[in-house]
């Protein structure tokens, strides 16, 4: 057994949503560093910086663009990804959005948008990729990006919490169905990461201090902290791991 080879992704094709930067950009580059060719999704324009990083590792890169709040986008993205680079072996459902509003004032429009992007879209993308993998008789990996709020309630983010809680359960449901087909479905639950989604928290001195005091490692996570987790869950090293939510949080949930 050659342990390093278990983590190699040579010859594999990955589709990463929300790959313009932040967590998605870092995970796309990590997959490329492990040998995968990567289709990088952008909401409104091609994620050129991420594609350049993928190519910097000697791998092929392509882009797909679309609004994941639109129910028709998922099937088109997968078709375009496969037309660009070939059949998708690895799907990373990273794209997400968040709205901060007290529950009593949380409008239907925000609820509907967050559920559409953070829960319905990952299901549709997984369904499309899963269907194609099954039809080809191919093994595959699906990695959803969950959250600490898959486990906790949060404050002022009811739609986000509902969506991420649902995504953790969806991960288990798909894992149960598709394990016999050779398709592993897992999730990563990032902790408090230095991304656009946490900009408001980091800008609030009191809230930022409270968060850092609880994290045993004493710092905000960086997007690159997810590199090892996503390569593990996308590779043969995790072939006997499915239905799992891997927390990468600096120890937050251990407190």
PDB file of C-alpha atoms in Angstrom:
ATOM      1  CA  UNK A   1       0.000   0.000   0.000  1.00  0.00           C
ATOM      2  CA  UNK A   2       1.385   3.381  -1.062  1.00  0.00           C
ATOM      3  CA  UNK A   3      -0.252   5.859   1.303  1.00  0.00           C
ATOM      4  CA  UNK A   4       0.527   9.059  -0.656  1.00  0.00           C
ATOM      5  CA  UNK A   5      -1.023   7.501  -3.775  1.00  0.00           C
ATOM      6  CA  UNK A   6      -4.333   7.090  -1.930  1.00  0.00           C
ATOM      7  CA  UNK A   7      -4.668  10.872  -1.903  1.00  0.00           C
ATOM      8  CA  UNK A   8      -3.795  11.414  -5.567  1.00  0.00           C
ATOM      9  CA  UNK A   9      -6.531  12.570  -7.940  1.00  0.00           C
ATOM     10  CA  UNK A  10      -4.760  12.133 -11.261  1.00  0.00           C
ATOM     11  CA  UNK A  11      -7.207  11.584 -14.111  1.00  0.00           C
ATOM     12  CA  UNK A  12     -10.168  12.783 -12.050  1.00  0.00           C
ATOM     13  CA  UNK A  13     -12.424  15.693 -12.984  1.00  0.00           C
ATOM     14  CA  UNK A  14     -13.938  17.893 -10.283  1.00  0.00           C
ATOM     15  CA  UNK A  15     -16.705  20.483 -10.345  1.00  0.00           C
ATOM     16  CA  UNK A  16     -16.461  23.060  -7.546  1.00  0.00           C
ATOM     17  CA  UNK A  17     -19.292  25.545  -7.065  1.00  0.00           C
ATOM     18  CA  UNK A  18     -18.688  28.969  -5.581  1.00  0.00           C
ATOM     19  CA  UNK A  19     -15.071  28.833  -6.712  1.00  0.00           C
ATOM     20  CA  UNK A  20     -14.457  32.541  -7.261  1.00  0.00           C
ATOM     21  CA  UNK A  21     -12.424  32.794  -4.056  1.00  0.00           C
ATOM     22  CA  UNK A  22     -12.581  32.014  -0.359  1.00  0.00           C
ATOM     23  CA  UNK A  23     -13.318  28.413   0.578  1.00  0.00           C
ATOM     24  CA  UNK A  24     -14.247  27.340  -2.939  1.00  0.00           C
ATOM     25  CA  UNK A  25     -11.150  28.815  -4.513  1.00  0.00           C
ATOM     26  CA  UNK A  26      -8.894  27.177  -1.937  1.00  0.00           C
ATOM     27  CA  UNK A  27     -10.572  23.786  -2.350  1.00  0.00           C
ATOM     28  CA  UNK A  28     -10.405  23.963  -6.142  1.00  0.00           C
ATOM     29  CA  UNK A  29      -6.672  24.668  -5.963  1.00  0.00           C
ATOM     30  CA  UNK A  30      -6.159  21.858  -3.437  1.00  0.00           C
ATOM     31  CA  UNK A  31      -7.850  19.365  -5.754  1.00  0.00           C
ATOM     32  CA  UNK A  32      -5.649  20.528  -8.617  1.00  0.00           C
ATOM     33  CA  UNK A  33      -2.530  20.182  -6.463  1.00  0.00           C
ATOM     34  CA  UNK A  34      -3.560  16.561  -5.861  1.00  0.00           C
ATOM     35  CA  UNK A  35      -3.857  15.984  -9.611  1.00  0.00           C
ATOM     36  CA  UNK A  36      -7.473  16.714 -10.569  1.00  0.00           C
ATOM     37  CA  UNK A  37      -8.674  18.803 -13.484  1.00  0.00           C
ATOM     38  CA  UNK A  38     -11.200  21.325 -12.175  1.00  0.00           C
ATOM     39  CA  UNK A  39     -14.315  23.027 -13.492  1.00  0.00           C
ATOM     40  CA  UNK A  40     -14.724  26.223 -11.469  1.00  0.00           C
ATOM     41  CA  UNK A  41     -18.176  27.752 -11.019  1.00  0.00           C
ATOM     42  CA  UNK A  42     -18.824  31.467 -10.702  1.00  0.00           C
ATOM     43  CA  UNK A  43     -22.123  33.120  -9.886  1.00  0.00           C
ATOM     44  CA  UNK A  44     -21.966  35.852 -12.519  1.00  0.00           C
ATOM     45  CA  UNK A  45     -18.561  35.594 -14.214  1.00  0.00           C
ATOM     46  CA  UNK A  46     -15.771  33.057 -14.729  1.00  0.00           C
ATOM     47  CA  UNK A  47     -13.492  32.720 -11.673  1.00  0.00           C
ATOM     48  CA  UNK A  48     -10.320  33.591 -13.561  1.00  0.00           C
ATOM     49  CA  UNK A  49      -8.047  33.778 -10.510  1.00  0.00           C
ATOM     50  CA  UNK A  50      -9.005  30.296  -9.376  1.00  0.00           C
ATOM     51  CA  UNK A  51      -8.618  28.880 -12.878  1.00  0.00           C
ATOM     52  CA  UNK A  52      -5.139  30.393 -13.072  1.00  0.00           C
ATOM     53  CA  UNK A  53      -4.267  28.720  -9.762  1.00  0.00           C
ATOM     54  CA  UNK A  54      -5.496  25.356 -11.081  1.00  0.00           C
ATOM     55  CA  UNK A  55      -3.428  25.721 -14.233  1.00  0.00           C
ATOM     56  CA  UNK A  56      -0.464  26.705 -12.093  1.00  0.00           C
ATOM     57  CA  UNK A  57      -0.449  23.102 -10.863  1.00  0.00           C
ATOM     58  CA  UNK A  58      -0.297  21.826 -14.432  1.00  0.00           C
ATOM     59  CA  UNK A  59      -3.961  20.830 -14.498  1.00  0.00           C
ATOM     60  CA  UNK A  60      -6.755  21.693 -16.914  1.00  0.00           C
ATOM     61  CA  UNK A  61      -9.299  24.292 -15.833  1.00  0.00           C
ATOM     62  CA  UNK A  62     -12.641  25.409 -17.211  1.00  0.00           C
ATOM     63  CA  UNK A  63     -15.448  27.626 -15.982  1.00  0.00           C
ATOM     64  CA  UNK A  64     -19.210  27.466 -15.736  1.00  0.00           C
ATOM     65  CA  UNK A  65     -21.345  30.437 -14.749  1.00  0.00           C
ATOM     66  CA  UNK A  66     -24.842  30.516 -13.327  1.00  0.00           C
ATOM     67  CA  UNK A  67     -27.182  31.664 -10.580  1.00  0.00           C
ATOM     68  CA  UNK A  68     -27.750  28.728  -8.244  1.00  0.00           C
ATOM     69  CA  UNK A  69     -30.854  30.413  -6.898  1.00  0.00           C
ATOM     70  CA  UNK A  70     -32.457  29.453 -10.225  1.00  0.00           C
ATOM     71  CA  UNK A  71     -33.770  25.878 -10.233  1.00  0.00           C
ATOM     72  CA  UNK A  72     -32.820  25.361 -13.890  1.00  0.00           C
ATOM     73  CA  UNK A  73     -29.121  26.129 -13.387  1.00  0.00           C
ATOM     74  CA  UNK A  74     -27.848  22.882 -11.853  1.00  0.00           C
ATOM     75  CA  UNK A  75     -28.450  20.534 -14.777  1.00  0.00           C
ATOM     76  CA  UNK A  76     -27.004  23.058 -17.231  1.00  0.00           C
ATOM     77  CA  UNK A  77     -23.838  23.511 -15.161  1.00  0.00           C
ATOM     78  CA  UNK A  78     -23.141  19.776 -15.020  1.00  0.00           C
ATOM     79  CA  UNK A  79     -23.737  19.401 -18.762  1.00  0.00           C
ATOM     80  CA  UNK A  80     -21.409  22.325 -19.518  1.00  0.00           C
ATOM     81  CA  UNK A  81     -18.766  21.014 -17.127  1.00  0.00           C
ATOM     82  CA  UNK A  82     -18.734  17.613 -18.805  1.00  0.00           C
ATOM     83  CA  UNK A  83     -18.672  19.188 -22.266  1.00  0.00           C
ATOM     84  CA  UNK A  84     -15.635  21.242 -21.230  1.00  0.00           C
ATOM     85  CA  UNK A  85     -13.442  18.659 -19.481  1.00  0.00           C
ATOM     86  CA  UNK A  86     -15.235  15.296 -19.492  1.00  0.00           C
ATOM     87  CA  UNK A  87     -17.357  13.255 -17.067  1.00  0.00           C
ATOM     88  CA  UNK A  88     -17.403  14.662 -13.542  1.00  0.00           C
ATOM     89  CA  UNK A  89     -15.998  12.305 -10.873  1.00  0.00           C
ATOM     90  CA  UNK A  90     -15.966  14.753  -7.939  1.00  0.00           C
ATOM     91  CA  UNK A  91     -18.583  17.339  -6.989  1.00  0.00           C
ATOM     92  CA  UNK A  92     -17.898  19.937  -4.304  1.00  0.00           C
ATOM     93  CA  UNK A  93     -21.108  21.760  -3.367  1.00  0.00           C
ATOM     94  CA  UNK A  94     -19.562  24.878  -1.874  1.00  0.00           C
ATOM     95  CA  UNK A  95     -21.649  27.809  -3.177  1.00  0.00           C
ATOM     96  CA  UNK A  96     -23.735  29.440  -0.496  1.00  0.00           C
ATOM     97  CA  UNK A  97     -25.311  32.628   0.741  1.00  0.00           C
ATOM     98  CA  UNK A  98     -26.431  34.031   4.083  1.00  0.00           C
ATOM     99  CA  UNK A  99     -28.920  36.655   5.250  1.00  0.00           C
ATOM    100  CA  UNK A 100     -28.861  38.076   8.785  1.00  0.00           C
ATOM    101  CA  UNK A 101     -32.307  39.125   9.982  1.00  0.00           C
ATOM    102  CA  UNK A 102     -34.159  38.499  13.266  1.00  0.00           C
ATOM    103  CA  UNK A 103     -36.563  35.595  12.851  1.00  0.00           C
ATOM    104  CA  UNK A 104     -39.627  37.750  13.517  1.00  0.00           C
ATOM    105  CA  UNK A 105     -38.579  40.016  10.642  1.00  0.00           C
ATOM    106  CA  UNK A 106     -37.059  37.415   8.298  1.00  0.00           C
ATOM    107  CA  UNK A 107     -38.883  37.910   4.968  1.00  0.00           C
ATOM    108  CA  UNK A 108     -40.016  35.068   2.733  1.00  0.00           C
ATOM    109  CA  UNK A 109     -37.767  36.360  -0.034  1.00  0.00           C
ATOM    110  CA  UNK A 110     -34.641  35.844   2.076  1.00  0.00           C
ATOM    111  CA  UNK A 111     -35.829  32.455   3.347  1.00  0.00           C
ATOM    112  CA  UNK A 112     -36.567  31.257  -0.191  1.00  0.00           C
ATOM    113  CA  UNK A 113     -33.254  32.488  -1.591  1.00  0.00           C
ATOM    114  CA  UNK A 114     -31.080  30.955   1.128  1.00  0.00           C
ATOM    115  CA  UNK A 115     -32.886  27.596   0.977  1.00  0.00           C
ATOM    116  CA  UNK A 116     -32.644  27.607  -2.829  1.00  0.00           C
ATOM    117  CA  UNK A 117     -28.900  28.264  -2.939  1.00  0.00           C
ATOM    118  CA  UNK A 118     -27.782  26.374   0.172  1.00  0.00           C
ATOM    119  CA  UNK A 119     -30.027  23.293   0.083  1.00  0.00           C
ATOM    120  CA  UNK A 120     -32.048  22.853  -3.107  1.00  0.00           C
ATOM    121  CA  UNK A 121     -29.131  23.596  -5.412  1.00  0.00           C
ATOM    122  CA  UNK A 122     -26.735  21.102  -3.759  1.00  0.00           C
ATOM    123  CA  UNK A 123     -29.462  18.457  -4.058  1.00  0.00           C
ATOM    124  CA  UNK A 124     -30.039  19.175  -7.744  1.00  0.00           C
ATOM    125  CA  UNK A 125     -26.319  19.172  -8.513  1.00  0.00           C
ATOM    126  CA  UNK A 126     -25.768  15.961  -6.560  1.00  0.00           C
ATOM    127  CA  UNK A 127     -28.767  14.359  -8.262  1.00  0.00           C
ATOM    128  CA  UNK A 128     -27.410  15.263 -11.704  1.00  0.00           C
ATOM    129  CA  UNK A 129     -23.863  14.117 -11.011  1.00  0.00           C
ATOM    130  CA  UNK A 130     -25.073  11.008  -9.184  1.00  0.00           C
ATOM    131  CA  UNK A 131     -27.401  10.064 -12.020  1.00  0.00           C
ATOM    132  CA  UNK A 132     -24.572  10.320 -14.530  1.00  0.00           C
ATOM    133  CA  UNK A 133     -22.123   8.364 -12.370  1.00  0.00           C
ATOM    134  CA  UNK A 134     -24.665   5.572 -11.930  1.00  0.00           C
ATOM    135  CA  UNK A 135     -25.424   5.470 -15.658  1.00  0.00           C
ATOM    136  CA  UNK A 136     -21.694   5.136 -16.429  1.00  0.00           C
ATOM    137  CA  UNK A 137     -21.133   2.592 -13.670  1.00  0.00           C
ATOM    138  CA  UNK A 138     -18.410   4.865 -12.289  1.00  0.00           C
ATOM    139  CA  UNK A 139     -17.226   5.511  -8.769  1.00  0.00           C
ATOM    140  CA  UNK A 140     -17.484   9.068  -7.520  1.00  0.00           C
ATOM    141  CA  UNK A 141     -17.235  11.506  -4.640  1.00  0.00           C
ATOM    142  CA  UNK A 142     -19.650  14.218  -3.545  1.00  0.00           C
ATOM    143  CA  UNK A 143     -18.544  16.699  -0.895  1.00  0.00           C
ATOM    144  CA  UNK A 144     -21.093  19.121   0.516  1.00  0.00           C
ATOM    145  CA  UNK A 145     -20.043  22.162   2.498  1.00  0.00           C
ATOM    146  CA  UNK A 146     -22.115  22.211   5.674  1.00  0.00           C
ATOM    147  CA  UNK A 147     -21.500  24.462   8.685  1.00  0.00           C
ATOM    148  CA  UNK A 148     -21.235  24.607  12.453  1.00  0.00           C
ATOM    149  CA  UNK A 149     -24.885  25.606  12.145  1.00  0.00           C
ATOM    150  CA  UNK A 150     -25.584  22.092  10.939  1.00  0.00           C
ATOM    151  CA  UNK A 151     -25.141  21.346  14.676  1.00  0.00           C
ATOM    152  CA  UNK A 152     -26.026  24.633  16.387  1.00  0.00           C
ATOM    153  CA  UNK A 153     -28.831  27.168  16.056  1.00  0.00           C
ATOM    154  CA  UNK A 154     -26.919  30.373  15.480  1.00  0.00           C
ATOM    155  CA  UNK A 155     -28.271  33.885  15.977  1.00  0.00           C
ATOM    156  CA  UNK A 156     -30.209  35.963  13.432  1.00  0.00           C
ATOM    157  CA  UNK A 157     -29.717  33.428  10.622  1.00  0.00           C
ATOM    158  CA  UNK A 158     -32.786  31.136  10.677  1.00  0.00           C
ATOM    159  CA  UNK A 159     -32.786  30.369   6.950  1.00  0.00           C
ATOM    160  CA  UNK A 160     -29.056  29.611   6.908  1.00  0.00           C
ATOM    161  CA  UNK A 161     -29.344  27.321   9.921  1.00  0.00           C
ATOM    162  CA  UNK A 162     -32.307  25.481   8.409  1.00  0.00           C
ATOM    163  CA  UNK A 163     -30.485  25.017   5.108  1.00  0.00           C
ATOM    164  CA  UNK A 164     -27.210  23.819   6.609  1.00  0.00           C
ATOM    165  CA  UNK A 165     -28.983  21.486   9.006  1.00  0.00           C
ATOM    166  CA  UNK A 166     -30.875  20.065   6.062  1.00  0.00           C
ATOM    167  CA  UNK A 167     -27.687  19.716   4.023  1.00  0.00           C
ATOM    168  CA  UNK A 168     -26.081  17.559   6.719  1.00  0.00           C
ATOM    169  CA  UNK A 169     -29.103  15.262   6.674  1.00  0.00           C
ATOM    170  CA  UNK A 170     -29.199  15.232   2.867  1.00  0.00           C
ATOM    171  CA  UNK A 171     -25.565  14.120   2.927  1.00  0.00           C
ATOM    172  CA  UNK A 172     -26.535  11.074   4.989  1.00  0.00           C
ATOM    173  CA  UNK A 173     -29.585  10.288   2.852  1.00  0.00           C
ATOM    174  CA  UNK A 174     -27.605  10.312  -0.398  1.00  0.00           C
ATOM    175  CA  UNK A 175     -24.766   8.354   1.213  1.00  0.00           C
ATOM    176  CA  UNK A 176     -27.176   5.590   2.188  1.00  0.00           C
ATOM    177  CA  UNK A 177     -28.590   5.293  -1.316  1.00  0.00           C
ATOM    178  CA  UNK A 178     -25.412   5.563  -3.315  1.00  0.00           C
ATOM    179  CA  UNK A 179     -22.820   3.688  -1.253  1.00  0.00           C
ATOM    180  CA  UNK A 180     -23.698   0.417  -3.042  1.00  0.00           C
ATOM    181  CA  UNK A 181     -23.019   2.219  -6.330  1.00  0.00           C
ATOM    182  CA  UNK A 182     -19.493   3.185  -5.288  1.00  0.00           C
ATOM    183  CA  UNK A 183     -20.370   6.827  -4.679  1.00  0.00           C
ATOM    184  CA  UNK A 184     -19.342   8.332  -1.339  1.00  0.00           C
ATOM    185  CA  UNK A 185     -21.226  11.397  -0.112  1.00  0.00           C
ATOM    186  CA  UNK A 186     -19.744  13.368   2.775  1.00  0.00           C
ATOM    187  CA  UNK A 187     -19.653  16.932   4.046  1.00  0.00           C
ATOM    188  CA  UNK A 188     -17.190  19.385   5.512  1.00  0.00           C
ATOM    189  CA  UNK A 189     -18.434  21.678   8.272  1.00  0.00           C
ATOM    190  CA  UNK A 190     -16.076  24.659   8.419  1.00  0.00           C
ATOM    191  CA  UNK A 191     -15.751  26.623  11.610  1.00  0.00           C
ATOM    192  CA  UNK A 192     -15.408  30.378  11.749  1.00  0.00           C
ATOM    193  CA  UNK A 193     -13.402  31.068   8.597  1.00  0.00           C
ATOM    194  CA  UNK A 194     -11.962  34.298   7.271  1.00  0.00           C
ATOM    195  CA  UNK A 195     -14.354  34.746   4.318  1.00  0.00           C
ATOM    196  CA  UNK A 196     -16.873  37.276   3.008  1.00  0.00           C
ATOM    197  CA  UNK A 197     -19.650  35.469   4.893  1.00  0.00           C
ATOM    198  CA  UNK A 198     -17.998  36.279   8.235  1.00  0.00           C
ATOM    199  CA  UNK A 199     -16.990  39.859   7.422  1.00  0.00           C
ATOM    200  CA  UNK A 200     -19.773  41.301   9.602  1.00  0.00           C
ATOM    201  CA  UNK A 201     -18.756  39.129  12.555  1.00  0.00           C
ATOM    202  CA  UNK A 202     -15.080  39.989  12.221  1.00  0.00           C
ATOM    203  CA  UNK A 203     -15.920  43.689  11.997  1.00  0.00           C
ATOM    204  CA  UNK A 204     -17.801  43.557  15.322  1.00  0.00           C
ATOM    205  CA  UNK A 205     -15.106  43.797  18.037  1.00  0.00           C
ATOM    206  CA  UNK A 206     -17.242  42.211  20.764  1.00  0.00           C
ATOM    207  CA  UNK A 207     -18.548  39.332  18.658  1.00  0.00           C
ATOM    208  CA  UNK A 208     -15.123  38.663  17.155  1.00  0.00           C
ATOM    209  CA  UNK A 209     -13.555  38.561  20.635  1.00  0.00           C
ATOM    210  CA  UNK A 210     -16.248  36.155  21.892  1.00  0.00           C
ATOM    211  CA  UNK A 211     -15.681  33.833  18.952  1.00  0.00           C
ATOM    212  CA  UNK A 212     -11.905  33.797  19.274  1.00  0.00           C
ATOM    213  CA  UNK A 213     -12.112  33.166  23.025  1.00  0.00           C
ATOM    214  CA  UNK A 214     -14.035  29.953  22.377  1.00  0.00           C
ATOM    215  CA  UNK A 215     -11.792  28.581  19.595  1.00  0.00           C
ATOM    216  CA  UNK A 216      -9.014  26.519  21.235  1.00  0.00           C
ATOM    217  CA  UNK A 217      -6.580  27.276  18.408  1.00  0.00           C
ATOM    218  CA  UNK A 218      -7.157  30.978  19.045  1.00  0.00           C
ATOM    219  CA  UNK A 219      -7.590  32.162  15.458  1.00  0.00           C
ATOM    220  CA  UNK A 220     -10.042  32.438  12.594  1.00  0.00           C
ATOM    221  CA  UNK A 221      -9.771  29.613  10.089  1.00  0.00           C
ATOM    222  CA  UNK A 222      -8.257  30.297   6.692  1.00  0.00           C
ATOM    223  CA  UNK A 223      -9.682  28.872   3.436  1.00  0.00           C
ATOM    224  CA  UNK A 224      -6.505  26.825   3.033  1.00  0.00           C
ATOM    225  CA  UNK A 225      -7.376  24.972   6.256  1.00  0.00           C
ATOM    226  CA  UNK A 226      -9.927  22.981   4.215  1.00  0.00           C
ATOM    227  CA  UNK A 227      -7.366  21.713   1.692  1.00  0.00           C
ATOM    228  CA  UNK A 228      -6.541  18.468   3.480  1.00  0.00           C
ATOM    229  CA  UNK A 229     -10.174  17.690   4.258  1.00  0.00           C
ATOM    230  CA  UNK A 230     -11.420  18.130   0.702  1.00  0.00           C
ATOM    231  CA  UNK A 231      -8.577  16.112  -0.829  1.00  0.00           C
ATOM    232  CA  UNK A 232      -9.194  13.307   1.678  1.00  0.00           C
ATOM    233  CA  UNK A 233     -12.934  13.180   0.962  1.00  0.00           C
ATOM    234  CA  UNK A 234     -12.392  13.394  -2.812  1.00  0.00           C
ATOM    235  CA  UNK A 235      -9.771  10.644  -2.938  1.00  0.00           C
ATOM    236  CA  UNK A 236      -9.502   6.871  -2.566  1.00  0.00           C
ATOM    237  CA  UNK A 237      -8.253   7.483   0.986  1.00  0.00           C
ATOM    238  CA  UNK A 238     -11.906   7.940   2.021  1.00  0.00           C
ATOM    239  CA  UNK A 239     -13.440   5.017   0.120  1.00  0.00           C
ATOM    240  CA  UNK A 240     -14.841   3.540   3.359  1.00  0.00           C
ATOM    241  CA  UNK A 241     -16.076   6.900   4.663  1.00  0.00           C
ATOM    242  CA  UNK A 242     -19.584   7.985   3.705  1.00  0.00           C
ATOM    243  CA  UNK A 243     -22.416   9.916   5.313  1.00  0.00           C
ATOM    244  CA  UNK A 244     -19.909  11.747   7.518  1.00  0.00           C
ATOM    245  CA  UNK A 245     -19.787  15.456   8.384  1.00  0.00           C
ATOM    246  CA  UNK A 246     -16.128  16.331   8.951  1.00  0.00           C
ATOM    247  CA  UNK A 247     -15.784  19.359  11.212  1.00  0.00           C
ATOM    248  CA  UNK A 248     -12.840  21.684  10.546  1.00  0.00           C
ATOM    249  CA  UNK A 249     -13.295  24.294  13.250  1.00  0.00           C
ATOM    250  CA  UNK A 250     -10.115  24.741  15.294  1.00  0.00           C
ATOM    251  CA  UNK A 251     -11.844  22.937  18.172  1.00  0.00           C
ATOM    252  CA  UNK A 252     -14.969  25.121  18.455  1.00  0.00           C
ATOM    253  CA  UNK A 253     -17.410  22.227  18.930  1.00  0.00           C
ATOM    254  CA  UNK A 254     -15.118  20.552  21.439  1.00  0.00           C
ATOM    255  CA  UNK A 255     -15.670  23.414  23.881  1.00  0.00           C
TER     256      UNK A 255
END
